[in-house]
XYZ file of C-alpha atoms in Angstrom:
438
model
C -11.631 -22.014 8.120
C -9.966 -18.770 9.137
C -7.473 -18.256 11.885
C -4.276 -16.384 12.603
C -1.432 -18.560 13.774
C 0.862 -16.095 15.476
C 3.576 -18.664 16.015
C 4.891 -19.346 12.552
C 2.502 -18.523 9.776
C -0.793 -17.142 8.548
C -3.230 -20.010 7.991
C -5.951 -18.911 5.694
C -8.264 -21.577 4.284
C -8.811 -25.164 3.316
C -7.683 -26.359 -0.081
C -10.451 -25.929 -2.681
C -12.818 -24.675 0.025
C -11.982 -21.127 0.985
C -15.419 -19.733 1.699
C -14.603 -16.466 3.406
C -13.449 -12.993 2.522
C -10.052 -12.243 4.005
C -10.549 -8.501 4.394
C -8.252 -5.977 6.050
C -9.481 -6.647 9.556
C -13.207 -6.399 8.914
C -13.550 -2.702 9.793
C -12.233 -0.512 6.955
C -14.627 1.491 4.864
C -16.934 2.303 7.760
C -17.981 5.898 8.187
C -16.403 7.705 11.143
C -19.479 9.138 12.809
C -19.770 12.935 12.797
C -16.333 13.345 11.179
C -16.056 15.187 7.888
C -13.585 16.299 5.246
C -14.442 19.807 4.079
C -13.134 21.535 0.969
C -13.501 25.263 0.476
C -13.875 27.756 -2.318
C -10.733 29.513 -3.515
C -9.615 32.191 -1.068
C -11.513 30.840 1.929
C -9.407 30.243 5.039
C -9.822 26.804 6.665
C -9.304 28.047 10.219
C -11.827 30.868 9.782
C -14.530 28.646 8.283
C -14.024 25.950 10.909
C -14.062 28.527 13.685
C -17.394 30.040 12.816
C -18.958 26.584 12.949
C -17.392 25.724 16.289
C -15.059 23.156 14.778
C -11.464 22.440 15.765
C -9.740 21.042 12.647
C -7.859 17.825 13.105
C -6.063 18.516 9.825
C -5.774 21.512 7.541
C -4.977 20.916 3.874
C -3.265 23.394 1.588
C -1.230 21.524 -1.058
C -3.626 18.829 -2.308
C -6.795 20.752 -1.440
C -8.001 23.884 0.317
C -9.837 22.566 3.333
C -9.784 20.715 6.616
C -11.019 17.653 8.497
C -12.870 17.894 11.785
C -15.597 16.469 13.993
C -18.943 18.215 13.707
C -22.114 17.646 15.734
C -24.974 16.383 13.570
C -27.113 19.422 14.331
C -24.427 21.750 12.936
C -23.991 19.924 9.636
C -26.812 21.753 7.869
C -25.262 25.121 8.689
C -21.905 24.007 7.307
C -23.502 22.759 4.099
C -25.147 26.155 3.608
C -21.916 28.108 4.118
C -21.071 30.006 0.919
C -17.334 29.293 1.413
C -17.844 25.521 1.505
C -17.388 23.519 -1.678
C -17.779 19.888 -0.532
C -18.479 18.045 2.722
C -17.466 14.364 2.654
C -17.869 11.712 5.333
C -14.604 10.405 6.719
C -14.009 6.645 6.522
C -11.803 4.077 8.218
C -8.747 2.671 6.443
C -6.374 -0.097 7.481
C -3.022 -1.628 6.640
C -3.272 -4.464 4.117
C -0.905 -7.010 5.612
C -0.899 -9.723 8.269
C 1.806 -11.081 10.593
C 2.935 -14.530 9.561
C 5.871 -15.344 11.773
C 7.750 -14.452 14.926
C 10.675 -12.048 14.970
C 14.278 -13.141 14.846
C 17.776 -11.710 14.536
C 19.528 -13.456 11.677
C 23.206 -14.462 12.001
C 23.938 -12.859 8.635
C 22.232 -10.735 6.016
C 19.630 -12.484 3.849
C 18.372 -11.686 0.366
C 14.618 -12.311 0.742
C 12.767 -14.628 -1.616
C 10.725 -11.747 -3.071
C 13.834 -9.764 -3.995
C 15.306 -12.872 -5.582
C 12.136 -13.699 -7.511
C 11.934 -10.276 -9.163
C 15.657 -10.308 -9.973
C 16.524 -7.233 -7.922
C 19.730 -8.539 -6.372
C 23.095 -7.326 -7.649
C 21.801 -4.763 -10.139
C 23.777 -1.751 -11.337
C 21.074 0.564 -9.952
C 20.342 0.740 -6.225
C 17.890 3.615 -5.842
C 20.651 6.008 -4.778
C 19.509 9.618 -4.817
C 15.808 8.712 -4.789
C 13.369 9.394 -1.975
C 10.454 7.046 -1.278
C 7.647 8.138 1.042
C 6.219 5.228 3.016
C 2.658 6.319 3.815
C 1.891 3.794 6.506
C 2.220 3.208 10.270
C 5.551 5.027 10.432
C 9.077 3.646 10.275
C 11.490 2.485 12.975
C 13.532 5.691 12.899
C 16.482 4.077 14.699
C 16.711 1.034 12.442
C 20.297 0.520 11.324
C 19.251 -1.336 8.179
C 17.458 1.657 6.613
C 18.467 5.019 5.190
C 15.922 7.294 6.868
C 14.902 10.646 5.422
C 15.763 13.764 7.414
C 12.117 14.839 7.634
C 9.056 12.889 8.676
C 5.396 13.454 9.421
C 2.746 11.946 11.637
C -0.989 12.506 11.328
C -1.851 10.308 14.307
C 0.757 10.905 17.021
C 3.605 13.175 18.031
C 6.230 11.022 16.339
C 6.450 9.249 12.985
C 8.120 6.303 14.732
C 6.441 2.998 13.913
C 4.451 1.566 16.826
C 2.747 -1.138 14.755
C 5.474 -2.771 12.654
C 3.724 -2.715 9.296
C 5.446 0.412 7.960
C 8.924 -0.771 8.960
C 8.327 -4.104 7.239
C 7.195 -2.299 4.067
C 10.181 0.072 4.222
C 12.553 -2.886 4.508
C 11.197 -4.476 1.337
C 11.722 -1.197 -0.480
C 15.112 -0.199 0.797
C 16.846 -2.333 3.447
C 20.548 -1.544 3.111
C 23.011 -3.997 1.592
C 25.245 -4.436 4.633
C 25.859 -7.343 7.006
C 22.583 -7.358 8.933
C 18.902 -8.082 8.397
C 17.766 -8.241 4.791
C 18.432 -6.476 1.486
C 15.702 -4.385 -0.100
C 14.847 -3.918 -3.753
C 16.466 -0.453 -3.794
C 19.041 -0.635 -0.982
C 20.340 2.913 -1.414
C 16.946 4.629 -1.644
C 16.071 6.916 1.249
C 12.754 6.211 2.933
C 10.612 8.964 4.448
C 8.237 8.117 7.276
C 4.725 9.449 6.685
C 2.656 8.051 9.538
C -1.075 7.938 8.762
C -1.952 4.692 10.589
C -1.954 4.220 14.363
C -0.523 1.449 16.509
C -3.359 -0.820 15.452
C -2.700 -0.254 11.745
C -5.836 1.866 11.451
C -6.356 5.321 9.989
C -8.888 7.354 8.068
C -9.298 8.971 4.695
C -8.577 12.280 6.414
C -5.271 11.079 7.900
C -4.152 9.732 4.516
C -4.995 13.048 2.841
C -2.967 14.796 5.543
C 0.004 12.547 4.778
C -0.281 13.148 1.044
C -0.610 16.871 1.693
C 2.704 16.716 3.574
C 4.322 14.846 0.694
C 3.073 17.421 -1.826
C 4.466 20.278 0.271
C 7.819 18.635 1.035
C 8.674 16.335 -1.885
C 10.911 18.836 -3.656
C 12.246 20.424 -0.455
C 13.873 17.305 0.994
C 17.067 15.646 -0.183
C 16.860 13.332 -1.960
C 13.635 14.437 -3.602
C 10.611 12.170 -3.099
C 9.865 10.467 -6.425
C 7.823 7.489 -5.224
C 5.019 6.960 -2.690
C 4.024 3.542 -1.346
C 0.587 3.038 0.213
C 0.059 -0.505 1.493
C -3.339 0.377 2.899
C -6.937 0.611 1.811
C -10.633 0.047 2.347
C -13.660 -1.090 0.389
C -14.953 1.725 -1.793
C -15.644 3.122 -5.220
C -13.838 5.392 -7.640
C -15.227 8.738 -6.490
C -16.676 8.041 -3.045
C -14.109 10.520 -1.715
C -13.115 13.016 -4.438
C -10.617 14.733 -2.125
C -8.632 11.558 -1.512
C -8.453 10.894 -5.225
C -7.573 14.524 -5.892
C -4.681 14.171 -3.437
C -3.287 11.220 -5.388
C -3.793 13.083 -8.667
C -1.846 16.051 -7.310
C 1.179 13.876 -6.549
C 1.059 12.220 -9.951
C 0.896 15.657 -11.602
C 4.060 16.509 -9.671
C 5.828 13.520 -11.254
C 5.541 11.242 -8.222
C 4.717 7.575 -8.795
C 2.075 6.256 -6.380
C 2.117 2.487 -5.749
C -0.688 0.836 -3.757
C -1.685 -2.601 -2.519
C -4.582 -4.139 -4.454
C -6.273 -5.502 -1.324
C -6.536 -8.693 0.703
C -10.043 -9.809 -0.213
C -10.156 -12.453 -2.929
C -13.901 -11.979 -3.314
C -13.467 -8.398 -4.532
C -12.028 -6.683 -7.592
C -9.615 -3.762 -7.526
C -12.492 -1.594 -8.729
C -14.060 -2.136 -5.293
C -11.004 -1.024 -3.292
C -9.760 2.471 -2.425
C -7.193 3.759 -3.308
C -6.386 0.768 -5.561
C -9.284 1.671 -7.837
C -7.762 5.006 -8.842
C -6.507 4.978 -12.449
C -3.603 7.195 -11.392
C -1.994 4.580 -9.119
C -0.072 1.394 -9.806
C -2.166 -1.304 -8.107
C -0.266 -4.472 -7.198
C -1.626 -7.977 -6.595
C 0.163 -10.744 -4.704
C 1.810 -13.972 -5.850
C 4.015 -16.607 -4.228
C 7.764 -16.082 -4.572
C 8.536 -19.802 -4.695
C 6.843 -23.197 -4.646
C 5.401 -24.392 -1.359
C 5.307 -27.742 0.388
C 2.381 -30.147 0.334
C 1.481 -33.031 2.641
C -2.025 -33.357 1.170
C -2.571 -36.746 -0.517
C -2.543 -36.514 -4.291
C -1.835 -32.776 -4.411
C 1.559 -31.689 -5.671
C 1.600 -28.294 -4.020
C 1.160 -24.605 -4.837
C 3.818 -23.392 -7.232
C 5.799 -20.230 -7.713
C 3.922 -17.291 -9.266
C 0.532 -18.554 -8.104
C -2.018 -15.920 -7.124
C -2.034 -15.698 -3.319
C -5.225 -17.101 -1.804
C -5.940 -13.719 -0.208
C -5.200 -11.379 -3.094
C -7.629 -8.955 -4.654
C -7.208 -8.782 -8.424
C -8.915 -7.292 -11.450
C -8.228 -6.960 -15.150
C -7.625 -3.487 -16.557
C -10.955 -1.942 -17.546
C -11.957 1.625 -18.428
C -12.696 3.733 -15.352
C -16.369 4.565 -14.850
C -15.686 8.259 -15.397
C -13.565 7.724 -18.501
C -10.362 9.053 -16.925
C -8.179 6.000 -17.458
C -8.045 2.319 -16.592
C -8.786 0.565 -13.321
C -7.180 -2.761 -12.448
C -4.005 -4.561 -11.445
C -0.928 -3.260 -13.274
C 1.415 -6.028 -12.119
C 1.698 -8.879 -9.635
C 4.611 -9.220 -7.232
C 5.556 -11.466 -4.310
C 3.358 -10.862 -1.265
C 4.485 -14.059 0.454
C 7.350 -16.519 0.194
C 5.165 -19.570 -0.394
C 1.926 -21.340 0.454
C 2.215 -24.711 2.209
C -0.567 -27.300 2.292
C -1.059 -29.572 5.305
C -2.226 -33.182 5.313
C -5.752 -31.944 6.054
C -5.694 -29.475 3.168
C -5.262 -26.233 5.113
C -3.140 -23.592 3.366
C -0.534 -21.647 5.296
C 1.056 -18.483 3.970
C 4.751 -18.119 4.760
C 5.332 -14.400 4.703
C 7.949 -12.156 3.174
C 10.971 -11.672 5.444
C 11.670 -8.019 6.208
C 12.593 -5.648 9.016
C 11.144 -5.523 12.503
C 10.748 -2.555 14.836
C 13.644 -2.595 17.287
C 15.885 -4.619 14.983
C 15.845 -8.100 13.560
C 13.371 -9.492 11.080
C 9.787 -10.711 10.908
C 7.501 -12.254 8.290
C 4.302 -10.713 6.963
C 1.970 -11.664 4.123
C -0.335 -9.557 1.987
C -0.589 -7.271 -0.991
C 0.997 -4.846 1.482
C 4.187 -6.778 0.861
C 3.712 -7.011 -2.911
C 3.371 -3.243 -3.421
C 6.766 -2.225 -1.954
C 8.559 -4.564 -4.356
C 7.088 -2.411 -7.128
C 7.847 0.839 -5.286
C 11.463 -0.301 -5.024
C 11.660 -0.961 -8.765
C 10.115 2.464 -9.370
C 12.993 3.937 -7.345
C 15.523 2.031 -9.480
C 13.894 3.411 -12.625
C 13.910 6.956 -11.302
C 17.601 6.635 -10.485
C 18.352 5.425 -14.013
C 16.368 8.246 -15.592
C 17.495 10.929 -13.117
C 13.973 11.404 -11.765
C 12.597 12.371 -15.163
C 10.137 9.497 -15.654
C 6.452 10.276 -15.317
C 4.238 7.963 -13.324
C 2.865 6.579 -16.585
C 6.415 6.069 -17.809
C 7.165 3.983 -14.732
C 3.924 2.041 -15.143
C 4.636 1.332 -18.813
C 8.138 0.000 -18.197
C 6.977 -2.208 -15.337
C 3.903 -3.544 -17.133
C 5.610 -4.152 -20.479
C 8.594 -5.985 -18.997
C 6.769 -8.462 -16.755
C 8.208 -11.945 -16.450
C 6.185 -15.145 -16.858
C 3.211 -13.843 -18.798
C 1.394 -17.087 -18.012
C 1.127 -15.852 -14.406
C -0.439 -15.350 -11.976
C -1.408 -19.010 -11.965
C -4.840 -19.794 -10.564
C -5.080 -20.341 -6.822
C -6.666 -23.718 -6.007
C -9.020 -22.084 -3.485
C -12.700 -21.611 -4.226
C -12.770 -17.854 -3.588
C -10.261 -17.226 -6.375
C -11.679 -16.464 -9.796
C -9.474 -15.726 -12.779
C -9.938 -12.069 -13.686
C -9.213 -12.613 -17.372
C -5.758 -11.034 -17.363
C -2.364 -12.680 -16.855
C -0.412 -9.504 -16.182
C 2.758 -11.375 -15.270
C 5.157 -10.950 -12.374
C 7.362 -7.942 -11.657
C 10.870 -8.024 -13.173
C 13.378 -5.494 -11.876
C 15.951 -6.174 -14.575
C 13.259 -6.222 -17.241
C 11.887 -2.847 -16.181
C 15.368 -1.301 -16.248
C 15.992 -2.699 -19.725
C 12.585 -1.753 -21.122
C 12.628 0.764 -23.998
């Protein structure tokens, strides 16, 4: 059983019989026909190389790579490959947001502290993320939203404006940094400033090349904006392998070398491991799986319900294992709430009640997914960078988050048949624990 209930919740599967892969829309990972990412030898000019092959670059890269992305007729590919200035030619691939709507929008009568923020203990802390910039590499952000501190600069790889025309990016930004005021919700780091880096279109779709363009912008502008960008959140992905696009991985590596922590969603396919998802498979990122923030309801005879800290029925997971190229470890670093709860009906169907966060145009909406789990971690990374005045390395952030997890018996096994225990109970994110970690 698989259907999207757009009225109140995301209904995913039948209890103990979840025989489908809940992927990110069914399309990501596909090659974009005749579209390529091209890297060049040192000193070669992207515009000049593209021009002599009759290409009009969609993007030019200078900070994370020397190269460009463009469409190229099949008959011209051989000539490009034989160009002495060309280093690599890589097929472009489709990428999508890793989150699903799970409730209609509403304007709340008063501010709410969402269940995810409560579960990780991020409410009322001494640190708020003040003075820390977080780049939300997503579908944009509602730039007029009164419940967010918006960065003075923004970037869009897919349209003229970085304004969110999908809703996913605004929801993610709200989990990270919704302001502690009288409206909407409160984020994990309510004084962090969020920067809109739009790499996904109105349908929540993008490409490897658009993501690289967004990361290139971050690399060029991170230290030039105020506050400085210390954290990147990418709640997006596609099926893939560690080095199927070396330029995309190189872009992430560049940011990490700059001292920027990159947090990504593990994926919404319970039949896959993190090692099969890009960019979650990169050892340099903090990959985040999804759990329930509180216990759900059950009307199913003889079944007591799905408890707090249970692995979400949709989550991708994966124990930490050495990367295939020996450069680090691949796997889930931490789990965090990607939904409020999972309710079970009298017929055994499981409904995900999503995380409450901000909606484009004001008000709130619910969404479920590892897309929602990742920004909880990005928010805690912002708190840590505030405490340590931006001096923590990405590995320093990872260590404090991983070593301070709460409930090391979690994530508890999902009762659905697609879930298989990955051999690692990494625990659930703890904001206070991470701040107190040595």
